[in-house]
Structures are given as structure tokens and as C-alpha cells.
């Protein structure tokens, strides 16, 4: 795999390319979202029914907004023995669902190769031992994300640095830290392009829920199209 640096592409080209892939795979976007949210909310409501944590989270947020001591309210919430199980199970669910994103890279590449798309392409991230590779990476990524979230700046940097890790692991079979290193090198050279495209991707990803809600089922996985468009622009693989 070699970086392709003859000329920097325009941001408008990258965006148009991302929207092209997204538009060509609307059915898969919908299936992804139904599968993802179906499992996530099933687990969420099951845990809430067993531990009553969700209701307590809402009450805690209301009490803090009413001016009650935030530390006391959080400690009260954490005193619930089910709080830990609730949090860890949701994190585990998110980790389990992550390989669904990998399927889109396979789908977009098949579009480039003009190959027939199949529903099973969306589950390619769960094939064999690769499943453990991807959930291992996402476990690492998620915990760094959680611990840097409150700093805002650090979490944004973390997201930008790891933009290309998943596609590098999928297309070139790079290991986690090697992929992070290559992704960081790409960020240094294409910082403006990656930053602008990330902002657009995050905005478009959630705008569907804000405007139509159901439309969010189509826009939620858009991030993958943007990553692939950036990856395809920045990197090329040579056998």
C-alpha cells in the first residue's frame, strides 16, 4: 500500500463522491440502521426493565437541571448495583455492532468494481477471526473516546487521527497501531480536507433524526461513505 500524493483533490470532489456511494446504497443504509437500533434498543429496554437505570438517569438529569448537587446525584445513581451492569452491557452491545460498519467498505469497493451487491456483504465484518480483530480495535478506540470525551479537543483529535484505521485494517490487513500511524500521517498532509469532511459527515449523520427522525435511518451510516471517499482519495493499494 502506498500513499498517492501527486495532487490534492478538492473537498467538493470528496464530498460528491461520498454522497454518490451513500445514494447508491440507501437500501443497505436502512437495513444497517434497523439492525443496529433494533438490537441496541432491545438491549437498552431489557436492561431498564431489569434494573430501572434508564428512569433513574432521567431523574438524575432533571435533578441536576433543577440545581441539585451534581456530585451527590451522580453518586446516588452509581450506588444502584445495576448501574455498572447497565453501562458495561450497553458498551458491549456497541462493540458487538461495530463490524456492521466494515460491511460498507466491502459494498463500496464492489460498487467500484461493478460487482453485484448482496445483503450478506453488510455482514462481512463478522466473518471468521476478522470479527475479533475489528471488535478489538473498536474496544480500544471506544475507551480512548470515553476517557477523552470531556476534553472535547482531545476527543476530536482522536476521531481525526483514527479516520482511516478501519479501512486500512480491512483493505490492507494492517495491524491496529500500524494503521493508526498511517492514518496520522495522512491527517498531517490532508488535515483541512479531513476536518471539513468530518464536520459535514457528523452533521449529515444526525440531521435526518432532527428533521424527519425516520430519515435518520438513512443518514446515520453516512459516516462510512465519507471515510471510504477520503480513503480512496488519499490511499491506493498496489499488490
Short mmCIF file of C-alpha atoms in Angstrom, two decimals:
data_model
loop_
_atom_site.label_atom_id
_atom_site.label_comp_id
_atom_site.label_asym_id
_atom_site.label_seq_id
_atom_site.Cartn_x
_atom_site.Cartn_y
_atom_site.Cartn_z
CA UNK A 1 0.00 0.00 0.00
CA UNK A 2 1.33 3.35 -0.98
CA UNK A 3 0.08 6.85 -0.41
CA UNK A 4 -0.98 8.65 -3.58
CA UNK A 5 0.21 12.24 -3.44
CA UNK A 6 0.50 13.65 -6.99
CA UNK A 7 -2.13 16.31 -6.46
CA UNK A 8 -4.51 17.13 -3.67
CA UNK A 9 -8.15 16.62 -4.66
CA UNK A 10 -10.75 19.26 -3.97
CA UNK A 11 -13.03 18.94 -0.97
CA UNK A 12 -16.02 19.22 -3.28
CA UNK A 13 -14.85 16.11 -5.16
CA UNK A 14 -14.54 14.11 -1.94
CA UNK A 15 -18.00 15.19 -0.78
CA UNK A 16 -19.64 14.42 -4.13
CA UNK A 17 -18.00 11.01 -4.13
CA UNK A 18 -19.24 10.28 -0.58
CA UNK A 19 -22.80 11.26 -1.45
CA UNK A 20 -22.59 9.11 -4.58
CA UNK A 21 -21.75 6.00 -2.53
CA UNK A 22 -24.41 6.87 0.04
CA UNK A 23 -27.09 7.39 -2.62
CA UNK A 24 -26.22 4.10 -4.32
CA UNK A 25 -26.66 2.14 -1.09
CA UNK A 26 -29.80 3.59 0.52
CA UNK A 27 -31.30 0.13 0.99
CA UNK A 28 -28.21 -1.03 2.86
CA UNK A 29 -28.22 2.16 4.95
CA UNK A 30 -31.78 1.35 6.03
CA UNK A 31 -31.01 -2.29 6.80
CA UNK A 32 -27.94 -1.23 8.79
CA UNK A 33 -29.93 1.23 10.91
CA UNK A 34 -32.84 -1.16 11.52
CA UNK A 35 -30.45 -3.90 12.58
CA UNK A 36 -28.27 -1.58 14.68
CA UNK A 37 -31.03 0.27 16.52
CA UNK A 38 -33.20 -2.83 16.77
CA UNK A 39 -30.55 -4.67 18.75
CA UNK A 40 -29.34 -1.63 20.70
CA UNK A 41 -32.77 -0.54 21.92
CA UNK A 42 -33.84 -4.11 22.64
CA UNK A 43 -30.87 -4.44 24.98
CA UNK A 44 -31.48 -0.95 26.39
CA UNK A 45 -35.12 -1.56 27.30
CA UNK A 46 -34.38 -5.04 28.62
CA UNK A 47 -31.77 -3.61 30.98
CA UNK A 48 -34.06 -0.77 32.01
CA UNK A 49 -36.84 -3.23 32.76
CA UNK A 50 -34.48 -5.27 34.92
CA UNK A 51 -32.55 -2.54 36.70
CA UNK A 52 -34.64 0.62 36.19
CA UNK A 53 -31.47 2.56 35.36
CA UNK A 54 -32.82 4.50 32.40
CA UNK A 55 -35.56 6.02 34.51
CA UNK A 56 -33.02 6.89 37.19
CA UNK A 57 -30.74 8.50 34.59
CA UNK A 58 -33.60 10.75 33.51
CA UNK A 59 -34.44 11.66 37.11
CA UNK A 60 -30.79 12.42 37.86
CA UNK A 61 -30.56 14.73 34.83
CA UNK A 62 -33.73 16.54 35.92
CA UNK A 63 -32.45 16.97 39.49
CA UNK A 64 -29.15 18.40 38.23
CA UNK A 65 -31.01 20.81 35.95
CA UNK A 66 -33.09 21.90 38.95
CA UNK A 67 -29.91 22.95 40.73
CA UNK A 68 -29.29 19.95 42.97
CA UNK A 69 -25.69 18.99 43.70
CA UNK A 70 -24.40 17.14 40.62
CA UNK A 71 -21.84 15.07 42.53
CA UNK A 72 -24.43 13.85 45.02
CA UNK A 73 -26.86 12.94 42.24
CA UNK A 74 -24.20 11.01 40.31
CA UNK A 75 -23.08 9.15 43.43
CA UNK A 76 -26.70 8.27 44.13
CA UNK A 77 -27.03 6.90 40.63
CA UNK A 78 -23.82 4.92 40.91
CA UNK A 79 -24.98 3.39 44.17
CA UNK A 80 -27.54 1.40 42.22
CA UNK A 81 -25.94 -2.08 41.86
CA UNK A 82 -27.37 -2.39 38.36
CA UNK A 83 -25.70 0.79 37.07
CA UNK A 84 -22.42 -0.94 36.31
CA UNK A 85 -24.11 -3.86 34.54
CA UNK A 86 -26.23 -1.40 32.56
CA UNK A 87 -23.25 0.63 31.36
CA UNK A 88 -20.97 -2.29 30.54
CA UNK A 89 -23.69 -4.21 28.71
CA UNK A 90 -24.51 -1.20 26.52
CA UNK A 91 -20.80 -0.71 25.77
CA UNK A 92 -20.52 -4.41 24.92
CA UNK A 93 -23.52 -4.11 22.60
CA UNK A 94 -21.97 -1.16 20.77
CA UNK A 95 -18.72 -3.10 20.38
CA UNK A 96 -20.57 -6.12 19.03
CA UNK A 97 -22.41 -3.97 16.46
CA UNK A 98 -19.31 -2.13 15.21
CA UNK A 99 -18.33 -4.67 12.49
CA UNK A 100 -21.53 -3.73 10.66
CA UNK A 101 -19.67 -0.59 9.57
CA UNK A 102 -16.95 -2.70 7.96
CA UNK A 103 -19.51 -4.17 5.60
CA UNK A 104 -19.97 -0.82 3.91
CA UNK A 105 -16.31 -0.70 2.85
CA UNK A 106 -16.82 -4.02 1.10
CA UNK A 107 -20.02 -2.73 -0.52
CA UNK A 108 -18.41 0.49 -1.77
CA UNK A 109 -15.46 -1.42 -3.22
CA UNK A 110 -17.86 -3.76 -5.03
CA UNK A 111 -19.58 -0.69 -6.50
CA UNK A 112 -16.19 0.47 -7.83
CA UNK A 113 -15.60 -2.97 -9.32
CA UNK A 114 -19.17 -3.05 -10.71
CA UNK A 115 -19.91 -6.27 -8.87
CA UNK A 116 -23.35 -7.38 -7.75
CA UNK A 117 -24.25 -6.30 -4.23
CA UNK A 118 -25.75 -8.76 -1.76
CA UNK A 119 -27.28 -8.28 1.66
CA UNK A 120 -24.63 -10.57 3.09
CA UNK A 121 -21.98 -8.00 2.15
CA UNK A 122 -23.10 -5.95 5.13
CA UNK A 123 -22.03 -8.76 7.48
CA UNK A 124 -18.52 -9.23 6.11
CA UNK A 125 -17.05 -7.77 9.31
CA UNK A 126 -18.35 -10.77 11.22
CA UNK A 127 -16.58 -13.33 9.06
CA UNK A 128 -14.13 -15.60 10.84
CA UNK A 129 -11.35 -14.24 13.02
CA UNK A 130 -11.66 -10.78 11.47
CA UNK A 131 -14.62 -10.23 13.78
CA UNK A 132 -12.30 -10.32 16.80
CA UNK A 133 -9.84 -8.01 15.06
CA UNK A 134 -12.46 -5.35 14.49
CA UNK A 135 -14.10 -5.56 17.90
CA UNK A 136 -10.63 -5.49 19.45
CA UNK A 137 -9.86 -2.26 17.64
CA UNK A 138 -13.22 -0.69 18.45
CA UNK A 139 -12.90 -1.65 22.12
CA UNK A 140 -9.58 0.20 22.24
CA UNK A 141 -10.97 3.13 20.22
CA UNK A 142 -14.11 3.44 22.34
CA UNK A 143 -12.33 3.51 25.69
CA UNK A 144 -9.95 6.22 24.49
CA UNK A 145 -13.00 8.09 23.18
CA UNK A 146 -14.83 7.77 26.52
CA UNK A 147 -11.86 8.96 28.57
CA UNK A 148 -11.16 11.93 26.28
CA UNK A 149 -14.79 12.91 25.71
CA UNK A 150 -14.93 15.58 28.42
CA UNK A 151 -11.91 17.38 26.99
CA UNK A 152 -13.71 17.92 23.64
CA UNK A 153 -10.50 18.91 21.85
CA UNK A 154 -8.74 15.63 22.59
CA UNK A 155 -11.71 13.56 21.51
CA UNK A 156 -11.90 15.46 18.21
CA UNK A 157 -8.19 14.86 17.67
CA UNK A 158 -8.68 11.16 18.43
CA UNK A 159 -11.50 10.90 15.87
CA UNK A 160 -9.42 12.64 13.20
CA UNK A 161 -6.29 10.59 13.89
CA UNK A 162 -8.17 7.29 13.55
CA UNK A 163 -10.19 8.21 10.46
CA UNK A 164 -8.52 5.64 8.20
CA UNK A 165 -7.77 2.86 10.67
CA UNK A 166 -10.78 0.64 9.88
CA UNK A 167 -10.43 0.74 6.07
CA UNK A 168 -6.67 0.21 6.35
CA UNK A 169 -7.29 -2.85 8.51
CA UNK A 170 -9.91 -4.15 6.09
CA UNK A 171 -8.26 -3.44 2.73
CA UNK A 172 -4.57 -3.82 3.58
CA UNK A 173 -4.73 -6.06 6.66
CA UNK A 174 -2.72 -3.59 8.75
CA UNK A 175 -2.47 -4.04 12.49
CA UNK A 176 -4.08 -1.50 14.78
CA UNK A 177 -1.06 0.64 15.67
CA UNK A 178 0.42 0.46 12.18
CA UNK A 179 -2.91 1.63 10.78
CA UNK A 180 -3.08 4.45 13.35
CA UNK A 181 0.40 5.57 12.32
CA UNK A 182 -0.55 5.64 8.62
CA UNK A 183 -3.81 7.40 9.42
CA UNK A 184 -1.95 10.05 11.41
CA UNK A 185 0.46 10.63 8.51
CA UNK A 186 -2.49 11.13 6.17
CA UNK A 187 -4.07 13.56 8.64
CA UNK A 188 -0.93 15.70 8.68
CA UNK A 189 -1.00 16.06 4.90
CA UNK A 190 -4.77 16.27 4.37
CA UNK A 191 -5.80 17.97 7.61
CA UNK A 192 -8.16 20.55 6.10
CA UNK A 193 -9.87 18.04 3.81
CA UNK A 194 -10.36 15.52 6.61
CA UNK A 195 -11.56 18.14 9.09
CA UNK A 196 -14.13 19.65 6.72
CA UNK A 197 -15.39 16.25 5.57
CA UNK A 198 -15.66 15.06 9.18
CA UNK A 199 -17.78 18.07 10.12
CA UNK A 200 -20.06 17.51 7.12
CA UNK A 201 -20.32 13.78 7.88
CA UNK A 202 -21.23 14.27 11.54
CA UNK A 203 -23.77 16.95 10.68
CA UNK A 204 -25.42 14.91 7.92
CA UNK A 205 -25.29 11.73 10.01
CA UNK A 206 -27.66 13.15 12.63
CA UNK A 207 -29.62 15.73 10.63
CA UNK A 208 -32.08 13.06 9.50
CA UNK A 209 -33.17 12.44 13.09
CA UNK A 210 -33.56 16.16 13.71
CA UNK A 211 -35.72 16.88 10.68
CA UNK A 212 -37.62 13.69 9.95
CA UNK A 213 -36.44 11.12 12.54
CA UNK A 214 -37.21 8.24 10.17
CA UNK A 215 -34.84 9.91 7.71
CA UNK A 216 -32.11 9.34 10.28
CA UNK A 217 -32.28 5.64 9.47
CA UNK A 218 -30.81 6.55 6.07
CA UNK A 219 -28.34 9.21 7.21
CA UNK A 220 -26.96 7.52 10.36
CA UNK A 221 -24.44 5.28 8.47
CA UNK A 222 -23.34 8.12 6.14
CA UNK A 223 -20.05 8.43 8.05
CA UNK A 224 -18.84 5.23 6.38
CA UNK A 225 -19.33 6.66 2.88
CA UNK A 226 -17.32 9.73 3.83
CA UNK A 227 -14.49 7.66 5.29
CA UNK A 228 -14.35 5.50 2.17
CA UNK A 229 -14.36 8.53 -0.11
CA UNK A 230 -11.48 10.06 1.86
CA UNK A 231 -9.62 6.75 1.99
CA UNK A 232 -9.98 6.17 -1.72
CA UNK A 233 -8.68 9.69 -2.39
CA UNK A 234 -5.72 9.55 -0.01
CA UNK A 235 -4.60 5.94 -0.37
CA UNK A 236 -4.20 3.42 -3.14
CA UNK A 237 -3.27 -0.23 -2.82
CA UNK A 238 -0.78 -1.92 -5.08
CA UNK A 239 -0.23 -5.61 -4.95
#
